[in-house]
C-alpha positions as a Markdown table, in Angstrom:
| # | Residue | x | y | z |
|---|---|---|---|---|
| 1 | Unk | 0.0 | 0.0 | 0.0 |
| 2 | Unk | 1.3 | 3.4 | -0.9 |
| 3 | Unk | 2.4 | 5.1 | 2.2 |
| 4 | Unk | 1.4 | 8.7 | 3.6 |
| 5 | Unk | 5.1 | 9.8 | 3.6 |
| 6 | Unk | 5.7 | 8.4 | -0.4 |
| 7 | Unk | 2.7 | 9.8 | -1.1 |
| 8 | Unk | 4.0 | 13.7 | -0.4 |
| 9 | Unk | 8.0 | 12.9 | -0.6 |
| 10 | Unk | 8.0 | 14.6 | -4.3 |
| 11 | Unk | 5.5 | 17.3 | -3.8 |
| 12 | Unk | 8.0 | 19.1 | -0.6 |
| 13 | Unk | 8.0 | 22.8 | -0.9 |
| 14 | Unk | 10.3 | 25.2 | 0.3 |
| 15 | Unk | 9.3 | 28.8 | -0.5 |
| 16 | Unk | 6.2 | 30.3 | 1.4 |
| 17 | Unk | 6.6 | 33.8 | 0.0 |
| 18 | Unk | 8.5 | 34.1 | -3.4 |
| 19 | Unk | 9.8 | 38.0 | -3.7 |
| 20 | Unk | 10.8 | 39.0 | -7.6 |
| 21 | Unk | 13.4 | 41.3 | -8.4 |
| 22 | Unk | 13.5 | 42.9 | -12.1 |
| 23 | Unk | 14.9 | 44.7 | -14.7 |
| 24 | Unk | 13.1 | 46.9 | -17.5 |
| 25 | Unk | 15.6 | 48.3 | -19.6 |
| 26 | Unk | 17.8 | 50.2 | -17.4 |
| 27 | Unk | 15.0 | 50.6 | -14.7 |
| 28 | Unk | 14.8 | 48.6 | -11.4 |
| 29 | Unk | 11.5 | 48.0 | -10.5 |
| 30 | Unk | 10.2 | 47.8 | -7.0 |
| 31 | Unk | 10.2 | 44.7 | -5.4 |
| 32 | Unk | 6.8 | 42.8 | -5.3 |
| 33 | Unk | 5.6 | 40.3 | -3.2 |
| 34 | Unk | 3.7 | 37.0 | -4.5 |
| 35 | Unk | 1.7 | 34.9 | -2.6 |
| 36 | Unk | 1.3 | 31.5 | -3.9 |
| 37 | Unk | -1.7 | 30.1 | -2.2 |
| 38 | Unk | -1.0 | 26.3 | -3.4 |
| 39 | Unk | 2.8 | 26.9 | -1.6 |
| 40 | Unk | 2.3 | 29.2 | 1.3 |
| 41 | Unk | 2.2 | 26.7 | 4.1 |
| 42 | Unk | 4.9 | 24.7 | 4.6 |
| 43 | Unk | 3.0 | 22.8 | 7.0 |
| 44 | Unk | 1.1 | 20.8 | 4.2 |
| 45 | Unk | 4.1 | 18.8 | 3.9 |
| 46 | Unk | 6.4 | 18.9 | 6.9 |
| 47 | Unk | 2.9 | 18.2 | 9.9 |
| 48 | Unk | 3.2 | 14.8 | 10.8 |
| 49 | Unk | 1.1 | 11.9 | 10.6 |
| 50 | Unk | 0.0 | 10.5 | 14.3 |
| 51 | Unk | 0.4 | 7.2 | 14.2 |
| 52 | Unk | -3.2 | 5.5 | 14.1 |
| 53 | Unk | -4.1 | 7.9 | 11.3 |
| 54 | Unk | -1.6 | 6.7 | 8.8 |
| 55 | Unk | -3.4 | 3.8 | 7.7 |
| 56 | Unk | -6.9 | 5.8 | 7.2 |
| 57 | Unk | -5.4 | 8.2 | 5.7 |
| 58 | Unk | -3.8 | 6.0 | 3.2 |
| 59 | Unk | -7.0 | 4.7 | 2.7 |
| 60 | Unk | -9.0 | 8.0 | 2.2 |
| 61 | Unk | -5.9 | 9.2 | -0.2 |
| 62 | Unk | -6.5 | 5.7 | -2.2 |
| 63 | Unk | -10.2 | 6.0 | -2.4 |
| 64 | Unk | -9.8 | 9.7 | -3.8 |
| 65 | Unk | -7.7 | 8.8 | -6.1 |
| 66 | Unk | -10.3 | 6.2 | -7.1 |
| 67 | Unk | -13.0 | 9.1 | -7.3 |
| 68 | Unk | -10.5 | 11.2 | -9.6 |
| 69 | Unk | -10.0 | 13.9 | -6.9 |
| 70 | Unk | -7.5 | 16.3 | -8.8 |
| 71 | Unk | -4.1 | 15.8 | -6.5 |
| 72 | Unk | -4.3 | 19.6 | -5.3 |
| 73 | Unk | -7.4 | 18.6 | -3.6 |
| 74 | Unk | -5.7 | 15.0 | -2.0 |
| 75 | Unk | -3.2 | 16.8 | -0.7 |
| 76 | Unk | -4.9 | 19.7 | 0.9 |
| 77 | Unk | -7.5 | 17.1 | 2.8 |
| 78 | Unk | -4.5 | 15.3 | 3.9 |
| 79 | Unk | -3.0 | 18.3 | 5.4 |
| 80 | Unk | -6.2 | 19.6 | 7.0 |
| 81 | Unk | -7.1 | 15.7 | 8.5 |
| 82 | Unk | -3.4 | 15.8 | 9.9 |
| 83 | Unk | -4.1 | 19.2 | 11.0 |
| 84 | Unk | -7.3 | 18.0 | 13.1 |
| 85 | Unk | -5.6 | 14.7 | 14.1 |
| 86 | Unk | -2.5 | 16.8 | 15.7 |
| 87 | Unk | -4.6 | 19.1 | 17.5 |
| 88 | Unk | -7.5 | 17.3 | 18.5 |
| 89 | Unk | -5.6 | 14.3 | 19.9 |
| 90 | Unk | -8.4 | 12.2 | 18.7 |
| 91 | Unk | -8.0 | 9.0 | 17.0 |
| 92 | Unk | -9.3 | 8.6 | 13.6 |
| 93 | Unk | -13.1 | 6.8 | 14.3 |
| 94 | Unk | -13.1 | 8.6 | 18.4 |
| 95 | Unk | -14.1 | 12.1 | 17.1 |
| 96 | Unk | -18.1 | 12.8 | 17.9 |
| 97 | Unk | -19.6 | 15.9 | 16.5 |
| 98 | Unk | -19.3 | 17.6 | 19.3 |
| 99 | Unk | -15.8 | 17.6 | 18.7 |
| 100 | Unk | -15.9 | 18.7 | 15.3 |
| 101 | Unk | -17.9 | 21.3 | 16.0 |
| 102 | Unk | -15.6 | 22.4 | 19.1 |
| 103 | Unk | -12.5 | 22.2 | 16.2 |
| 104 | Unk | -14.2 | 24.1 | 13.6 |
| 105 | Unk | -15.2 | 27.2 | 16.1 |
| 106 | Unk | -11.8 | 27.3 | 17.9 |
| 107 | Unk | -10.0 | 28.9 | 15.5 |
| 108 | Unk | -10.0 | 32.6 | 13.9 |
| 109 | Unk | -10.1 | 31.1 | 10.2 |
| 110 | Unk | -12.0 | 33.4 | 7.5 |
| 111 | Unk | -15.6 | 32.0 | 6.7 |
| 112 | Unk | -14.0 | 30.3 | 3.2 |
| 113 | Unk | -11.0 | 28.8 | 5.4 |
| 114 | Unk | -13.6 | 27.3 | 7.6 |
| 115 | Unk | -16.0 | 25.8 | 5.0 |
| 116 | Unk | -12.6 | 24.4 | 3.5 |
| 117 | Unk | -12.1 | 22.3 | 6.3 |
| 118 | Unk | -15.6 | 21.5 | 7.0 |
| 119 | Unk | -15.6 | 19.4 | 3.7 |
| 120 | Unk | -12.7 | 17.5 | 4.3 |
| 121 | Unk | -14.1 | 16.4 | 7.6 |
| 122 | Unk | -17.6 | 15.7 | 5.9 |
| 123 | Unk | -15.6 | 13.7 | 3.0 |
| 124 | Unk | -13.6 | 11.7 | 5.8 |
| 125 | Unk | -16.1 | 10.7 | 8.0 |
| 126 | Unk | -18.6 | 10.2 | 4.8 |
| 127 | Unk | -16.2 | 7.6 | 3.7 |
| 128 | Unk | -15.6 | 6.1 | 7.1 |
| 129 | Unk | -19.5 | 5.6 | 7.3 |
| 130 | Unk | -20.1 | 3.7 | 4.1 |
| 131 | Unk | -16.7 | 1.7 | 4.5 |
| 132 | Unk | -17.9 | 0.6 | 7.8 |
| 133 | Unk | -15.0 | 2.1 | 10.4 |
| 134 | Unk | -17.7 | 4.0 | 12.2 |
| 135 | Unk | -21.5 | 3.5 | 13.3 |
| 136 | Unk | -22.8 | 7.2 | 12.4 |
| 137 | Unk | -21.3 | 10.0 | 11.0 |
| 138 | Unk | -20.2 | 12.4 | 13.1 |
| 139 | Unk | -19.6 | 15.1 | 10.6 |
| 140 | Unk | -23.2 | 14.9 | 9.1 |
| 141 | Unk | -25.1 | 17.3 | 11.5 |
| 142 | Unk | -22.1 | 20.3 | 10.8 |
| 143 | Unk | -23.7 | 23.4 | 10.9 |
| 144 | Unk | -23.8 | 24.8 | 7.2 |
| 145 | Unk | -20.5 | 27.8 | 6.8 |
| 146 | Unk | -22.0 | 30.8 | 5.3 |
| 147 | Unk | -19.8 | 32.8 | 2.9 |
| 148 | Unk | -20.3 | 36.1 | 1.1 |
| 149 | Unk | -19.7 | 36.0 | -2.5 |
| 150 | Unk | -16.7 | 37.2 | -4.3 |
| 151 | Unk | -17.1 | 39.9 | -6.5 |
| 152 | Unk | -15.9 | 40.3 | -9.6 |
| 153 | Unk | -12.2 | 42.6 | -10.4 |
| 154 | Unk | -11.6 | 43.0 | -13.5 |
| 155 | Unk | -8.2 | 44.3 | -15.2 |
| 156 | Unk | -9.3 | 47.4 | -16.8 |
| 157 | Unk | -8.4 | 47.5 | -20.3 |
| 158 | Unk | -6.0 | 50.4 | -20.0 |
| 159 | Unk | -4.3 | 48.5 | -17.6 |
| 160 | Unk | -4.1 | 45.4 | -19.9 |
| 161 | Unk | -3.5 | 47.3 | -22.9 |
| 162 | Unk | 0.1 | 48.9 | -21.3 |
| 163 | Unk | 0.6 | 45.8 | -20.2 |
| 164 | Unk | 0.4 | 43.9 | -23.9 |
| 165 | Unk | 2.4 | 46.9 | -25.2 |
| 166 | Unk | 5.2 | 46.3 | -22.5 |
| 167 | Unk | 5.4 | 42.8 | -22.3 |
| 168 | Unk | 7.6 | 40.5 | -24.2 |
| 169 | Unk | 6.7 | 38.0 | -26.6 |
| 170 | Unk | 6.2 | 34.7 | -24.6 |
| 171 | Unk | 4.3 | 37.0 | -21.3 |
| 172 | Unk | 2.0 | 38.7 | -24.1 |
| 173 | Unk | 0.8 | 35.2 | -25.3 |
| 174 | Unk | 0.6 | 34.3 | -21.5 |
| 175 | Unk | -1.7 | 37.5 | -21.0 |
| 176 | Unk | -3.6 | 36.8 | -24.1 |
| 177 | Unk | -5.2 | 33.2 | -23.2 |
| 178 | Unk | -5.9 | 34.4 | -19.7 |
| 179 | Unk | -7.9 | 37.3 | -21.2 |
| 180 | Unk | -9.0 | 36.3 | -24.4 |
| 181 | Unk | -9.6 | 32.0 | -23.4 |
| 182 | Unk | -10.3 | 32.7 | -20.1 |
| 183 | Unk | -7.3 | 30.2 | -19.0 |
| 184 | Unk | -5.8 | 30.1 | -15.2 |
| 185 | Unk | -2.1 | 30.0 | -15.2 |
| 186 | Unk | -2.3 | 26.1 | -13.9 |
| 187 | Unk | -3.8 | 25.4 | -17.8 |
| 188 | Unk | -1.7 | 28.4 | -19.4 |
| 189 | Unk | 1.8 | 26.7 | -18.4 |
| 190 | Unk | 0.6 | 23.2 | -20.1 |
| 191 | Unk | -0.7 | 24.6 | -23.5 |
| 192 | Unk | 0.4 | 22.3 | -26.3 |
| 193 | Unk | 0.2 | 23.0 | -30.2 |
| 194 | Unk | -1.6 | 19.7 | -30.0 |
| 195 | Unk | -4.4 | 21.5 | -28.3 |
| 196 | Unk | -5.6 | 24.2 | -31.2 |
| 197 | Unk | -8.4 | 22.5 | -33.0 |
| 198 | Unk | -10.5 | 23.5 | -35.7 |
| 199 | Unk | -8.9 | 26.4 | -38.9 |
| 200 | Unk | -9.1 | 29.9 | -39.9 |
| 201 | Unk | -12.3 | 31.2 | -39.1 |
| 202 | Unk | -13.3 | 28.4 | -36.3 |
| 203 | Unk | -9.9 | 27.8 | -34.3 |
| 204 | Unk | -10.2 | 26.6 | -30.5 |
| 205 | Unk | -8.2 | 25.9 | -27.5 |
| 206 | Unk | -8.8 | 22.4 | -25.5 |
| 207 | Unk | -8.1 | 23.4 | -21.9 |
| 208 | Unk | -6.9 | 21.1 | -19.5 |
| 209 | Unk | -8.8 | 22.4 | -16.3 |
| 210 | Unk | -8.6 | 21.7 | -12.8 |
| 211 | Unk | -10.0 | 18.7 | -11.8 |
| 212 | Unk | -8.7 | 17.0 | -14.8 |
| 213 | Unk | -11.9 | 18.1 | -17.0 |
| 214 | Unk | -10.9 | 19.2 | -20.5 |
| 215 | Unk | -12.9 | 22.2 | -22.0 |
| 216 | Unk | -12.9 | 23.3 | -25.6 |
| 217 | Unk | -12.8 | 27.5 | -26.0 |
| 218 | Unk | -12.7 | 29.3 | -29.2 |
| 219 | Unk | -10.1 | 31.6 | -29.8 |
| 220 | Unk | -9.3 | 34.3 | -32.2 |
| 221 | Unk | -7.3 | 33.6 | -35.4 |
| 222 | Unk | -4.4 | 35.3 | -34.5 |
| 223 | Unk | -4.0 | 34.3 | -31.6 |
| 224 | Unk | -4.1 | 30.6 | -32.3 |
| 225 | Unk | -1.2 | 31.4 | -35.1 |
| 226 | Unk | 0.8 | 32.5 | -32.6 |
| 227 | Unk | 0.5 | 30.0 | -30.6 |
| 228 | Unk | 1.3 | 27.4 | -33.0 |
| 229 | Unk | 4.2 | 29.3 | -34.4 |
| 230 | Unk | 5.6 | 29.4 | -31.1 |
| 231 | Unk | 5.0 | 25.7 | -30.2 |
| 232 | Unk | 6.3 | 24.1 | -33.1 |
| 233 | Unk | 9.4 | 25.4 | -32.3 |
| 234 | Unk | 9.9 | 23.7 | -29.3 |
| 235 | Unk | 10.1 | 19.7 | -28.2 |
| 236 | Unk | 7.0 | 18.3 | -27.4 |
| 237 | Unk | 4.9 | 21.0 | -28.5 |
| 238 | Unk | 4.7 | 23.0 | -25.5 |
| 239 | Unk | 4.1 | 26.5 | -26.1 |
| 240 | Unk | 5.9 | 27.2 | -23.3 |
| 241 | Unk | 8.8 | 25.5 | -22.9 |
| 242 | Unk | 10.3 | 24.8 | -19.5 |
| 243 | Unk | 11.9 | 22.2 | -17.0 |
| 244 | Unk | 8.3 | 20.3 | -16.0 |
| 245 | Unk | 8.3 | 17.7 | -18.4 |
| 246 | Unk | 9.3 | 20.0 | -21.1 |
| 247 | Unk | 7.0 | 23.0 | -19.9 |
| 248 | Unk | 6.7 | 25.9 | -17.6 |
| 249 | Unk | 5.2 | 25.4 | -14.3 |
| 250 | Unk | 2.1 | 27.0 | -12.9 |
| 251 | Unk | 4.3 | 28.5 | -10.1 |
| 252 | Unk | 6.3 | 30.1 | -13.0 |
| 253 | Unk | 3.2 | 31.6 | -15.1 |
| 254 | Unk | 1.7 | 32.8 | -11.8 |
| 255 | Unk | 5.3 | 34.8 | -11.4 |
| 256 | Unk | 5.6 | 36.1 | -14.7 |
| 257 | Unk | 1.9 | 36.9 | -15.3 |
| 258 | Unk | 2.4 | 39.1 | -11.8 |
| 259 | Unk | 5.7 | 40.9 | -13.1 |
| 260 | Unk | 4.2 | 41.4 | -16.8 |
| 261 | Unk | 0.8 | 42.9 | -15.4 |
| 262 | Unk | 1.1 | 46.8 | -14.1 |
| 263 | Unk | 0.4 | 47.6 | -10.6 |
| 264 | Unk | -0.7 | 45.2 | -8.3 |
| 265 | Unk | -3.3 | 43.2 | -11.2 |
| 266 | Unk | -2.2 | 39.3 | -11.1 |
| 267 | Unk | -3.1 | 36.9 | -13.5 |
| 268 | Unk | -6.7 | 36.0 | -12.2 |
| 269 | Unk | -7.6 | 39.3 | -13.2 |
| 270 | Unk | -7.6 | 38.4 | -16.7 |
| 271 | Unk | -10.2 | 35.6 | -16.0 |
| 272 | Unk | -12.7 | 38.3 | -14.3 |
| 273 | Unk | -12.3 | 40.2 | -17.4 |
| 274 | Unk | -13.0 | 37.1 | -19.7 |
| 275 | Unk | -16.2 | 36.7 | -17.8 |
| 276 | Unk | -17.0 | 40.3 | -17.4 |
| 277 | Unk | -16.6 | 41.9 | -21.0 |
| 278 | Unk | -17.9 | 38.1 | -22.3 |
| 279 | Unk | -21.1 | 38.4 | -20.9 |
| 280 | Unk | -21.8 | 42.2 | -21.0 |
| 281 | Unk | -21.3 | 41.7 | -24.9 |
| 282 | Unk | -23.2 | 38.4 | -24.8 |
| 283 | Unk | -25.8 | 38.3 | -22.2 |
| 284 | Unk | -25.5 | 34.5 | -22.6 |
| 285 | Unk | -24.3 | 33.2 | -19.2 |
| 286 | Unk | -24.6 | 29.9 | -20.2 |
| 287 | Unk | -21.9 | 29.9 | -23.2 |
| 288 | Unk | -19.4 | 31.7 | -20.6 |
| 289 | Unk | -19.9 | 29.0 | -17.6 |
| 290 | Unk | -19.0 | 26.9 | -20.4 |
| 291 | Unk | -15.8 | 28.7 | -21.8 |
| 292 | Unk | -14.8 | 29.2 | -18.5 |
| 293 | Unk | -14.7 | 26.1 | -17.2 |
| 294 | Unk | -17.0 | 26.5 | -14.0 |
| 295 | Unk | -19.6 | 23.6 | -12.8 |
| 296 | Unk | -21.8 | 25.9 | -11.8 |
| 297 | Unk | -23.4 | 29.3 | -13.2 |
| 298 | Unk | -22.9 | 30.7 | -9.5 |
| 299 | Unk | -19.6 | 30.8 | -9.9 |
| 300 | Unk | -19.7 | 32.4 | -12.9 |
| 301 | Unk | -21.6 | 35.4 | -11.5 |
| 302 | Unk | -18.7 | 36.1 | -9.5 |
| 303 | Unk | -16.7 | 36.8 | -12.5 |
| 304 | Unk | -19.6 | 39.0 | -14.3 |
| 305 | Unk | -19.1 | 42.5 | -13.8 |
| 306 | Unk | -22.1 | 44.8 | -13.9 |
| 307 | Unk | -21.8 | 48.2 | -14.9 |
| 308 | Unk | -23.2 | 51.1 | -13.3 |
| 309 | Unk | -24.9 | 51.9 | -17.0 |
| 310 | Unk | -26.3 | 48.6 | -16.8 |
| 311 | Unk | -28.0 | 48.4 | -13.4 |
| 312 | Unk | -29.1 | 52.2 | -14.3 |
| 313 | Unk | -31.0 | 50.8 | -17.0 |
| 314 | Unk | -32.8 | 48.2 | -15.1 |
| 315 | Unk | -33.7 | 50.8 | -12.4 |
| 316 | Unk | -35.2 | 53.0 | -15.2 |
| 317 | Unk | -37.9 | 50.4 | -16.1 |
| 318 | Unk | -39.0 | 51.1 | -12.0 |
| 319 | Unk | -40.0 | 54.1 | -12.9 |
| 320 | Unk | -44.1 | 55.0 | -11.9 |
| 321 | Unk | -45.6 | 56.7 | -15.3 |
């Protein structure tokens, strides 16, 4: 059986906080901080497993697998049952919901932090349930973890419009399928000339999105020219060449994307603008949850921007003759 400790030997990080220094021209520019959420913690990787967990968590990490849980998700469940298993003191199948409860409450986590760890706990215990380890499930009767939505921030097109005319070649390219395909830097740093589809007049990306769920997004002509000139140039394909099995990583995109982009815009921002500028041209929120790559049209929302001209206009029909 794969063990806990071969499971996470080759995924070890070491930076928390990654701080870029560049050069433009002759001009230093100020040192920026990036946060990479998927490498802040170092704890993911270095909190150890108690003892009697190692086996169920073995098992939970096998029967994800089984279900097609994208690793990113694996790993972070891992981390926040080892987290509850080191501070609780419980064993595995002792916890009663009383206990979860008392574990959720105890700390000062944000409301999306919280809900995070609520659904590993209901995944764990779900699984313990139907593989018979436990009677009842403790984690059924949670209380629900009420978020506010996100709202939507945009790049303005000012902003992303310096930023085309200042970047180099391979960042443009890098700014251009965030914006224009609607790609997260995780998909950006695998795109393959074995990806653009269709020809002149109907070309499209396929977009390896998270959770291992391909999505196919037209692009523009010249854009998907570019790409292909670019990728045939290098081994394999990959448009942008690198070190991870012949491509850039995501860590690297989500660097570049924040040095190439002015102020402090990252590369998400080019996603809220896909969804915003898509669907104010559109009105067709169902084609951009699709290009997008979201499950659910809720999610999309948070990414469609509303203008003030446009929530004037719906005000006007309120109007008493």
């Amino acid at each position: 059986m794969l063990t806990t400790n071969q499971y996470f030997s080759w995924s070890r990080r070491t930076s928390i906080l990654v701080t870029v220094l560049f050069r433009k021209g002759h001009k230093v520019v100020k040192p920026r901080v990036i946060e990479l959420k998927a490498y802040k913690d170092r704890r993911m990787t270095s909190l150890p497993t108690p003892a009697a967990w190692s086996d169920p968590l073995d098992r939970f990490t096998l029967w994800m697998r089984a279900s097609d849980y994208p690793f990113s998700t694996q790993e972070k469940r891992h981390y926040h049952l080892r987290r509850f298993a080191n501070t609780s003191k419980l064993g595995p199948y002792e916890a009663a919901t009383d206990d979860l409860i008392e574990y959720l409450g105890a700390h000062a986590w944000s409301a999306q932090t919280k809900r995070s760890h609520r659904a590993t706990l209901r995944a764990f215990y779900t699984w313990a349930y139907a593989s018979g380890h436990i009677d009842t499930d403790p984690a059924a009767l949670l209380p629900i973890v009420r978020t506010q939505p996100g709202r939507p921030r945009p790049i303005p097109e000012s902003e992303l419009r310096q930023a085309l005319a200042t970047a180099g070649d391979r960042e443009r390219l890098m700014i251009r399928l965030g914006a224009e395909a609607s790609m997260r830097s995780c998909e950006i740093c695998v795109a393959n000339v074995a990806d653009i589809v269709g020809q002149v007049g109907g070309y499209s990306i396929v977009v390896h999105g998270k959770g291992n769920k391909p999505r196919i997004v037209p692009i523009d002509d010249g854009l998907a020219v570019n790409l292909l000139t670019r990728g045939r140039k290098n081994i394999g394909g990959w448009v942008f060449e690198g070190k991870i099995q012949g491509h850039l990583s995501n860590k690297r995109v989500i660097e570049l994307l924040a040095d190439a982009l002015p102020g402090e815009w990252a590369g998400h921002s080019l996603r809220h603008r896909y969804g915003t500028i898509t669907y104010q041209g559109s009105k067709d929120i169902r084609s951009v949850q699709e290009n997008m790559g979201h499950a659910s049209v809720a999610t999309t929302q948070i990414y469609t921007g509303i203008d003030d001209d446009q929530r004037r206009r719906a005000s006007s029909f309120a109007k008493i003759a």
